[in-house]
Amino acid sequence: MEWYFAPMEGITGYVYRNAHHQFYSGIACYYTPFIAPNQSRKLTSREMNDILPEHNQGMHVVPQILANRAEDFVWAARKIQELGYKEVNLNLGCPSGTVVSKNRGAGFLAFPLELNCFLEQVTGSLLQMGMRFSIKTRIGKRDRGEFEKLLEIFNQYPLERLIIHPRLQTDFYRNHPDMEIFQTAAERSRNPVCYNGDIFSEEDFQVFHKKFPQISFIMAGRGLLKDPALAEKIVKDTKGGEDLTTLELQRLKDFHHALLAGYQEAIPGDRNVLFKMKELWTYLGSQFKGQERILKKIKKSTQIRDYEEVTDQLFDGYLQQLSYM
């Protein structure tokens, strides 16, 4: 079983990847937040920093591209190839309203004829370049019936893998993944299929694996943000409980501190650093049962020094509590 880390825009750039890779194992490949090329033919500083080889040492990283014009996609793929990468990924999964309104991400799924033309041009160019190509997709924009046509299109092209998040764009992250549609994809796809969606625990994985033993690739995003050790536990087949142990908590504390230091080095201004760290706690906080009061203090922090003080209070208090159990 191979595990891939799905990008969550705003959090999981190169700073997060490096911290996660330093403290946790189990991830075969990290996908970057998307690059969104346009007619200006220029990457933003954020996009370039995220894919610079020196920012991704020792990791298998696949850059992700958000585009609905073949010439834009191929231009970005060439820039990425110049940096030494051998694979790119097309994002057809982002449900964000600002993305979808431009008919990109999951919004592109509503235009199957245009998508087919796009893929024909892109795959031809990438084959000539010698680059591998994968797709991350949802099952449609508004109607689950859209996926039958989409799968017919995907089956025409040689993909490294087809990563499927079995929700509609209009679902965002609500409702349950449509496992009936995913079953259809697993049976009919001519390309290797990777599952993405709602794997938050070892139990979730076991339920999925029992139903789909033939699937060898899992992509997780929110589950790994909630528990950075999730893939490691499953890959190593360890028998972890639902609650944190002392060793796991100490590692989580070290990971958190390394991440904070990385953001402080990479991002100017306390406010921007705190925005990213607070967003991370919307996921991490679920591991700290009964600590709602301190978690609220974290969200209300306005200065780095106050944030450090209250997070140390949370980690150290919880460590002390575990030592008495």
mmCIF file of C-alpha atoms in Angstrom:
data_model
loop_
_atom_site.group_PDB
_atom_site.id
_atom_site.type_symbol
_atom_site.label_atom_id
_atom_site.label_comp_id
_atom_site.label_asym_id
_atom_site.label_seq_id
_atom_site.Cartn_x
_atom_site.Cartn_y
_atom_site.Cartn_z
ATOM 1 C CA MET A 1 0.000 0.000 0.000
ATOM 2 C CA GLU A 2 1.371 3.401 -0.982
ATOM 3 C CA TRP A 3 0.225 6.566 0.785
ATOM 4 C CA TYR A 4 0.202 10.003 -0.820
ATOM 5 C CA PHE A 5 -0.186 13.321 0.970
ATOM 6 C CA ALA A 6 -2.914 15.478 -0.575
ATOM 7 C CA PRO A 7 -2.285 19.211 -0.530
ATOM 8 C CA MET A 8 -4.593 21.407 1.532
ATOM 9 C CA GLU A 9 -4.254 24.907 0.146
ATOM 10 C CA GLY A 10 -2.734 27.340 2.609
ATOM 11 C CA ILE A 11 -1.184 24.776 4.940
ATOM 12 C CA THR A 12 0.753 22.050 3.218
ATOM 13 C CA GLY A 13 3.404 23.852 1.228
ATOM 14 C CA TYR A 14 7.100 23.035 1.375
ATOM 15 C CA VAL A 15 7.489 24.160 5.005
ATOM 16 C CA TYR A 16 4.865 21.688 6.164
ATOM 17 C CA ARG A 17 6.198 18.918 3.902
ATOM 18 C CA ASN A 18 9.714 19.261 5.281
ATOM 19 C CA ALA A 19 8.562 19.209 8.892
ATOM 20 C CA HIS A 20 6.307 16.222 8.288
ATOM 21 C CA HIS A 21 9.027 14.327 6.426
ATOM 22 C CA GLN A 22 11.492 15.049 9.235
ATOM 23 C CA PHE A 23 9.327 13.579 11.992
ATOM 24 C CA TYR A 24 7.033 11.050 10.295
ATOM 25 C CA SER A 25 7.322 8.266 7.754
ATOM 26 C CA GLY A 26 4.866 6.286 5.647
ATOM 27 C CA ILE A 27 4.356 8.789 2.804
ATOM 28 C CA ALA A 28 5.458 7.557 -0.626
ATOM 29 C CA CYS A 29 4.747 10.872 -2.348
ATOM 30 C CA TYR A 30 3.834 14.447 -1.416
ATOM 31 C CA TYR A 31 1.721 16.471 -3.848
ATOM 32 C CA THR A 32 2.206 20.232 -3.899
ATOM 33 C CA PRO A 33 -0.523 22.865 -3.651
ATOM 34 C CA PHE A 34 -1.557 23.746 -7.187
ATOM 35 C CA ILE A 35 0.272 26.018 -9.568
ATOM 36 C CA ALA A 36 -2.188 28.146 -11.555
ATOM 37 C CA PRO A 37 -0.506 29.273 -14.802
ATOM 38 C CA ASN A 38 -1.995 32.061 -16.870
ATOM 39 C CA GLN A 39 -1.212 34.072 -19.969
ATOM 40 C CA SER A 40 1.416 36.125 -18.125
ATOM 41 C CA ARG A 41 3.659 33.020 -18.251
ATOM 42 C CA LYS A 42 5.088 33.720 -14.834
ATOM 43 C CA LEU A 43 5.012 31.698 -11.610
ATOM 44 C CA THR A 44 4.353 33.534 -8.371
ATOM 45 C CA SER A 45 7.060 33.569 -5.716
ATOM 46 C CA ARG A 46 4.895 31.237 -3.606
ATOM 47 C CA GLU A 47 4.561 28.777 -6.473
ATOM 48 C CA MET A 48 8.264 28.856 -7.317
ATOM 49 C CA ASN A 49 9.376 28.490 -3.694
ATOM 50 C CA ASP A 50 7.105 25.500 -3.285
ATOM 51 C CA ILE A 51 8.681 23.530 -6.134
ATOM 52 C CA LEU A 52 12.344 24.570 -5.848
ATOM 53 C CA PRO A 53 14.400 21.360 -5.541
ATOM 54 C CA GLU A 54 16.332 22.748 -2.558
ATOM 55 C CA HIS A 55 13.023 23.039 -0.673
ATOM 56 C CA ASN A 56 12.112 19.404 -1.308
ATOM 57 C CA GLN A 57 15.252 17.428 -0.551
ATOM 58 C CA GLY A 58 14.889 13.711 0.153
ATOM 59 C CA MET A 59 11.189 13.545 -0.724
ATOM 60 C CA HIS A 60 9.261 12.295 -3.742
ATOM 61 C CA VAL A 61 7.234 15.357 -4.716
ATOM 62 C CA VAL A 62 4.744 15.780 -7.558
ATOM 63 C CA PRO A 63 3.768 19.338 -8.550
ATOM 64 C CA GLN A 64 0.085 19.906 -9.168
ATOM 65 C CA ILE A 65 -1.223 22.188 -11.926
ATOM 66 C CA LEU A 66 -4.609 23.915 -12.083
ATOM 67 C CA ALA A 67 -5.487 24.834 -15.679
ATOM 68 C CA ASN A 68 -8.157 24.497 -18.361
ATOM 69 C CA ARG A 69 -6.041 25.623 -21.325
ATOM 70 C CA ALA A 70 -3.643 23.027 -22.717
ATOM 71 C CA GLU A 71 -1.019 25.620 -23.636
ATOM 72 C CA ASP A 72 -0.975 26.943 -20.055
ATOM 73 C CA PHE A 73 -0.640 23.454 -18.617
ATOM 74 C CA VAL A 74 2.176 22.455 -20.989
ATOM 75 C CA TRP A 75 4.049 25.701 -20.315
ATOM 76 C CA ALA A 76 3.913 25.036 -16.555
ATOM 77 C CA ALA A 77 4.924 21.396 -17.071
ATOM 78 C CA ARG A 78 8.017 22.503 -19.010
ATOM 79 C CA LYS A 79 9.018 24.903 -16.231
ATOM 80 C CA ILE A 80 8.550 22.096 -13.720
ATOM 81 C CA GLN A 81 10.573 19.676 -15.850
ATOM 82 C CA GLU A 82 13.426 22.197 -16.026
ATOM 83 C CA LEU A 83 13.670 21.899 -12.234
ATOM 84 C CA GLY A 84 14.167 18.132 -12.511
ATOM 85 C CA TYR A 85 10.660 16.785 -11.950
ATOM 86 C CA LYS A 86 9.449 13.810 -13.986
ATOM 87 C CA GLU A 87 5.727 13.869 -13.189
ATOM 88 C CA VAL A 88 2.950 16.446 -12.991
ATOM 89 C CA ASN A 89 -0.618 16.211 -11.752
ATOM 90 C CA LEU A 90 -3.764 17.867 -13.121
ATOM 91 C CA ASN A 91 -6.111 19.192 -10.442
ATOM 92 C CA LEU A 92 -9.732 18.461 -11.364
ATOM 93 C CA GLY A 93 -10.773 18.230 -7.733
ATOM 94 C CA CYS A 94 -10.615 21.689 -6.162
ATOM 95 C CA PRO A 95 -14.218 22.661 -5.232
ATOM 96 C CA SER A 96 -13.475 26.294 -4.333
ATOM 97 C CA GLY A 97 -16.004 28.741 -5.716
ATOM 98 C CA THR A 98 -13.339 31.142 -7.007
ATOM 99 C CA VAL A 99 -11.655 28.281 -8.891
ATOM 100 C CA VAL A 100 -14.867 26.726 -10.207
ATOM 101 C CA SER A 101 -16.198 30.084 -11.456
ATOM 102 C CA LYS A 102 -13.259 30.122 -13.899
ATOM 103 C CA ASN A 103 -14.106 26.565 -15.044
ATOM 104 C CA ARG A 104 -10.968 25.182 -13.483
ATOM 105 C CA GLY A 105 -10.505 22.480 -10.860
ATOM 106 C CA ALA A 106 -13.758 20.569 -10.365
ATOM 107 C CA GLY A 107 -15.476 23.234 -12.481
ATOM 108 C CA PHE A 108 -13.768 21.831 -15.596
ATOM 109 C CA LEU A 109 -15.656 18.541 -15.110
ATOM 110 C CA ALA A 110 -18.848 20.207 -16.340
ATOM 111 C CA PHE A 111 -17.325 20.533 -19.832
ATOM 112 C CA PRO A 112 -16.437 16.998 -20.932
ATOM 113 C CA LEU A 113 -15.889 17.838 -24.614
ATOM 114 C CA GLU A 114 -13.452 20.617 -23.768
ATOM 115 C CA LEU A 115 -11.795 18.420 -21.135
ATOM 116 C CA ASN A 116 -11.277 15.631 -23.659
ATOM 117 C CA CYS A 117 -9.686 18.044 -26.142
ATOM 118 C CA PHE A 118 -7.485 19.435 -23.361
ATOM 119 C CA LEU A 119 -6.299 15.967 -22.322
ATOM 120 C CA GLU A 120 -5.579 14.955 -25.919
ATOM 121 C CA GLN A 121 -3.268 17.945 -26.372
ATOM 122 C CA VAL A 122 -1.661 17.685 -22.942
ATOM 123 C CA THR A 123 -0.919 13.955 -23.026
ATOM 124 C CA GLY A 124 0.608 14.249 -26.498
ATOM 125 C CA SER A 125 2.932 17.017 -25.334
ATOM 126 C CA LEU A 126 3.877 15.259 -22.111
ATOM 127 C CA LEU A 127 4.678 12.016 -23.958
ATOM 128 C CA GLN A 128 7.031 13.952 -26.224
ATOM 129 C CA MET A 129 8.627 15.524 -23.156
ATOM 130 C CA GLY A 130 8.980 12.162 -21.415
ATOM 131 C CA MET A 131 6.941 13.276 -18.416
ATOM 132 C CA ARG A 132 4.499 11.147 -16.445
ATOM 133 C CA PHE A 133 0.979 12.446 -15.883
ATOM 134 C CA SER A 134 -1.620 11.826 -13.194
ATOM 135 C CA ILE A 135 -5.070 13.292 -12.547
ATOM 136 C CA LYS A 136 -6.861 14.085 -9.287
ATOM 137 C CA THR A 137 -10.603 14.360 -9.838
ATOM 138 C CA ARG A 138 -14.034 14.490 -8.274
ATOM 139 C CA ILE A 139 -16.885 12.452 -9.751
ATOM 140 C CA GLY A 140 -18.645 15.426 -11.318
ATOM 141 C CA LYS A 141 -19.828 18.945 -10.713
ATOM 142 C CA ARG A 142 -23.518 18.591 -9.832
ATOM 143 C CA ASP A 143 -24.686 15.081 -10.711
ATOM 144 C CA ARG A 144 -23.168 11.662 -10.016
ATOM 145 C CA GLY A 145 -24.309 10.609 -13.492
ATOM 146 C CA GLU A 146 -21.560 12.799 -14.942
ATOM 147 C CA PHE A 147 -18.873 10.328 -13.922
ATOM 148 C CA GLU A 148 -19.686 7.685 -16.538
ATOM 149 C CA LYS A 149 -18.712 10.057 -19.349
ATOM 150 C CA LEU A 150 -15.717 11.366 -17.402
ATOM 151 C CA LEU A 151 -14.378 7.861 -16.872
ATOM 152 C CA GLU A 152 -14.724 7.125 -20.588
ATOM 153 C CA ILE A 153 -12.568 10.186 -21.230
ATOM 154 C CA PHE A 154 -9.935 9.314 -18.633
ATOM 155 C CA ASN A 155 -9.718 5.777 -20.022
ATOM 156 C CA GLN A 156 -8.508 7.117 -23.360
ATOM 157 C CA TYR A 157 -5.240 8.374 -21.888
ATOM 158 C CA PRO A 158 -2.223 6.657 -20.281
ATOM 159 C CA LEU A 159 -2.180 8.030 -16.740
ATOM 160 C CA GLU A 160 0.328 7.265 -14.019
ATOM 161 C CA ARG A 161 -2.692 7.089 -11.726
ATOM 162 C CA LEU A 162 -6.253 8.358 -11.495
ATOM 163 C CA ILE A 163 -6.852 9.809 -8.025
ATOM 164 C CA ILE A 164 -10.561 9.878 -7.240
ATOM 165 C CA HIS A 165 -12.273 11.844 -4.499
ATOM 166 C CA PRO A 166 -15.801 10.397 -4.828
ATOM 167 C CA ARG A 167 -17.735 13.568 -4.084
ATOM 168 C CA LEU A 168 -19.325 16.137 -6.376
ATOM 169 C CA GLN A 169 -17.986 19.671 -6.541
ATOM 170 C CA THR A 170 -21.215 20.880 -4.967
ATOM 171 C CA ASP A 171 -20.637 18.566 -1.988
ATOM 172 C CA PHE A 172 -17.407 20.349 -1.068
ATOM 173 C CA TYR A 173 -16.520 18.157 1.950
ATOM 174 C CA ARG A 174 -20.104 17.540 3.072
ATOM 175 C CA ASN A 175 -22.011 14.276 2.789
ATOM 176 C CA HIS A 176 -20.322 10.892 2.495
ATOM 177 C CA PRO A 177 -18.040 9.798 -0.343
ATOM 178 C CA ASP A 178 -19.990 7.950 -3.031
ATOM 179 C CA MET A 179 -18.488 4.484 -2.710
ATOM 180 C CA GLU A 180 -20.809 3.028 -5.350
ATOM 181 C CA ILE A 181 -19.310 5.354 -7.938
ATOM 182 C CA PHE A 182 -15.832 4.568 -6.659
ATOM 183 C CA GLN A 183 -16.593 0.846 -7.050
ATOM 184 C CA THR A 184 -17.444 1.514 -10.698
ATOM 185 C CA ALA A 185 -14.164 3.354 -11.167
ATOM 186 C CA ALA A 186 -12.159 0.598 -9.480
ATOM 187 C CA GLU A 187 -13.701 -1.966 -11.832
ATOM 188 C CA ARG A 188 -13.663 -0.049 -15.101
ATOM 189 C CA SER A 189 -10.652 2.259 -15.005
ATOM 190 C CA ARG A 190 -7.882 1.367 -17.433
ATOM 191 C CA ASN A 191 -5.474 3.366 -15.278
ATOM 192 C CA PRO A 192 -4.292 2.615 -11.723
ATOM 193 C CA VAL A 193 -6.835 4.034 -9.273
ATOM 194 C CA CYS A 194 -5.989 5.876 -6.061
ATOM 195 C CA TYR A 195 -8.655 6.575 -3.417
ATOM 196 C CA ASN A 196 -8.948 9.949 -1.720
ATOM 197 C CA GLY A 197 -11.542 10.809 0.922
ATOM 198 C CA ASP A 198 -12.418 10.529 4.611
ATOM 199 C CA ILE A 199 -9.658 8.223 5.865
ATOM 200 C CA PHE A 200 -9.253 9.682 9.350
ATOM 201 C CA SER A 201 -8.230 6.648 11.396
ATOM 202 C CA GLU A 202 -6.806 3.152 11.219
ATOM 203 C CA GLU A 203 -10.349 1.836 11.553
ATOM 204 C CA ASP A 204 -11.471 3.893 8.540
ATOM 205 C CA PHE A 205 -8.639 2.396 6.534
ATOM 206 C CA GLN A 206 -9.445 -1.174 7.549
ATOM 207 C CA VAL A 207 -13.085 -0.726 6.539
ATOM 208 C CA PHE A 208 -12.000 0.646 3.161
ATOM 209 C CA HIS A 209 -9.309 -1.988 2.607
ATOM 210 C CA LYS A 210 -11.709 -4.816 3.385
ATOM 211 C CA LYS A 211 -14.097 -3.559 0.705
ATOM 212 C CA PHE A 212 -11.420 -2.637 -1.843
ATOM 213 C CA PRO A 213 -8.420 -4.942 -1.309
ATOM 214 C CA GLN A 214 -7.358 -4.408 -4.918
ATOM 215 C CA ILE A 215 -6.666 -0.683 -4.376
ATOM 216 C CA SER A 216 -2.962 -0.147 -3.677
ATOM 217 C CA PHE A 217 -2.892 3.655 -3.464
ATOM 218 C CA ILE A 218 -4.416 5.955 -0.846
ATOM 219 C CA MET A 219 -4.259 9.743 -0.795
ATOM 220 C CA ALA A 220 -5.027 11.491 2.489
ATOM 221 C CA GLY A 221 -5.190 15.159 3.380
ATOM 222 C CA ARG A 222 -7.372 16.109 6.339
ATOM 223 C CA GLY A 223 -6.729 12.730 8.006
ATOM 224 C CA LEU A 224 -2.983 13.343 8.029
ATOM 225 C CA LEU A 225 -3.443 16.891 9.262
ATOM 226 C CA LYS A 226 -5.445 15.542 12.201
ATOM 227 C CA ASP A 227 -2.941 12.759 12.881
ATOM 228 C CA PRO A 228 0.420 13.238 11.126
ATOM 229 C CA ALA A 229 1.383 9.654 12.073
ATOM 230 C CA LEU A 230 -1.673 8.064 10.428
ATOM 231 C CA ALA A 231 0.031 6.675 7.314
ATOM 232 C CA GLU A 232 3.040 5.548 9.323
ATOM 233 C CA LYS A 233 0.852 3.548 11.697
ATOM 234 C CA ILE A 234 -0.948 1.809 8.862
ATOM 235 C CA VAL A 235 2.102 1.158 6.683
ATOM 236 C CA LYS A 236 3.973 -0.311 9.654
ATOM 237 C CA ASP A 237 0.825 -2.142 10.811
ATOM 238 C CA THR A 238 1.237 -0.935 14.388
ATOM 239 C CA LYS A 239 -1.594 -1.395 16.834
ATOM 240 C CA GLY A 240 -2.127 2.125 18.054
ATOM 241 C CA GLY A 241 -5.012 3.152 20.256
ATOM 242 C CA GLU A 242 -7.304 6.126 19.805
ATOM 243 C CA ASP A 243 -5.499 8.210 22.429
ATOM 244 C CA LEU A 244 -2.042 9.772 22.236
ATOM 245 C CA THR A 245 0.816 8.092 24.069
ATOM 246 C CA THR A 246 3.613 10.025 25.768
ATOM 247 C CA LEU A 247 6.099 9.284 22.974
ATOM 248 C CA GLU A 248 3.602 10.232 20.252
ATOM 249 C CA LEU A 249 2.756 13.479 22.011
ATOM 250 C CA GLN A 250 6.405 14.428 22.469
ATOM 251 C CA ARG A 251 7.022 13.825 18.765
ATOM 252 C CA LEU A 252 3.946 15.861 17.885
ATOM 253 C CA LYS A 253 5.252 18.694 20.061
ATOM 254 C CA ASP A 254 8.662 18.575 18.328
ATOM 255 C CA PHE A 255 6.966 18.512 14.927
ATOM 256 C CA HIS A 256 4.802 21.495 15.877
ATOM 257 C CA HIS A 257 7.792 23.514 17.059
ATOM 258 C CA ALA A 258 9.768 22.708 13.885
ATOM 259 C CA LEU A 259 6.792 23.736 11.777
ATOM 260 C CA LEU A 260 6.404 27.024 13.642
ATOM 261 C CA ALA A 261 10.115 27.784 13.224
ATOM 262 C CA GLY A 262 9.902 26.961 9.517
ATOM 263 C CA TYR A 263 6.973 29.302 8.976
ATOM 264 C CA GLN A 264 8.697 32.075 10.916
ATOM 265 C CA GLU A 265 11.719 31.744 8.642
ATOM 266 C CA ALA A 266 9.691 31.599 5.424
ATOM 267 C CA ILE A 267 6.831 34.044 6.095
ATOM 268 C CA PRO A 268 7.137 37.705 7.129
ATOM 269 C CA GLY A 269 4.981 38.928 10.007
ATOM 270 C CA ASP A 270 3.508 37.248 13.088
ATOM 271 C CA ARG A 271 -0.016 37.609 11.789
ATOM 272 C CA ASN A 272 0.608 35.496 8.668
ATOM 273 C CA VAL A 273 2.466 32.831 10.645
ATOM 274 C CA LEU A 274 -0.305 32.648 13.243
ATOM 275 C CA PHE A 275 -2.941 32.339 10.511
ATOM 276 C CA LYS A 276 -1.306 29.157 9.225
ATOM 277 C CA MET A 277 -0.720 27.689 12.686
ATOM 278 C CA LYS A 278 -4.282 28.384 13.822
ATOM 279 C CA GLU A 279 -5.621 26.754 10.665
ATOM 280 C CA LEU A 280 -3.557 23.680 11.491
ATOM 281 C CA TRP A 281 -5.103 23.512 14.981
ATOM 282 C CA THR A 282 -8.571 23.124 13.467
ATOM 283 C CA TYR A 283 -7.307 19.631 12.611
ATOM 284 C CA LEU A 284 -4.760 18.861 15.345
ATOM 285 C CA GLY A 285 -7.107 19.966 18.109
ATOM 286 C CA SER A 286 -9.206 16.820 17.718
ATOM 287 C CA GLN A 287 -6.418 14.812 19.372
ATOM 288 C CA PHE A 288 -6.596 16.819 22.609
ATOM 289 C CA LYS A 289 -9.712 15.614 24.373
ATOM 290 C CA GLY A 290 -11.022 17.793 27.178
ATOM 291 C CA GLN A 291 -8.708 20.710 26.316
ATOM 292 C CA GLU A 292 -11.277 22.987 24.690
ATOM 293 C CA ARG A 293 -10.458 25.941 26.960
ATOM 294 C CA ILE A 294 -6.780 25.984 25.994
ATOM 295 C CA LEU A 295 -7.598 25.359 22.326
ATOM 296 C CA LYS A 296 -9.766 28.491 22.398
ATOM 297 C CA LYS A 297 -6.796 30.438 23.799
ATOM 298 C CA ILE A 298 -4.693 29.247 20.868
ATOM 299 C CA LYS A 299 -7.280 30.570 18.412
ATOM 300 C CA LYS A 300 -7.357 33.932 20.215
ATOM 301 C CA SER A 301 -3.561 34.407 20.240
ATOM 302 C CA THR A 302 -2.451 37.602 18.506
ATOM 303 C CA GLN A 303 1.292 37.478 19.207
ATOM 304 C CA ILE A 304 3.788 34.682 18.577
ATOM 305 C CA ARG A 305 5.033 34.794 22.168
ATOM 306 C CA ASP A 306 1.473 34.352 23.487
ATOM 307 C CA TYR A 307 0.884 31.529 21.020
ATOM 308 C CA GLU A 308 4.085 29.749 22.086
ATOM 309 C CA GLU A 309 3.176 30.087 25.730
ATOM 310 C CA VAL A 310 -0.296 28.616 25.364
ATOM 311 C CA THR A 311 0.768 25.776 23.041
ATOM 312 C CA ASP A 312 3.542 24.807 25.454
ATOM 313 C CA GLN A 313 0.924 24.854 28.211
ATOM 314 C CA LEU A 314 -1.232 22.496 26.147
ATOM 315 C CA PHE A 315 1.553 20.058 25.259
ATOM 316 C CA ASP A 316 3.212 20.029 28.686
ATOM 317 C CA GLY A 317 -0.063 19.783 30.562
ATOM 318 C CA TYR A 318 -1.206 16.912 28.412
ATOM 319 C CA LEU A 319 2.178 15.166 28.789
ATOM 320 C CA GLN A 320 1.925 15.501 32.545
ATOM 321 C CA GLN A 321 -1.607 14.141 32.456
ATOM 322 C CA LEU A 322 -0.465 11.113 30.428
ATOM 323 C CA SER A 323 2.372 10.414 32.868
ATOM 324 C CA TYR A 324 -0.149 9.889 35.663
ATOM 325 C CA MET A 325 -2.300 7.483 33.643
#
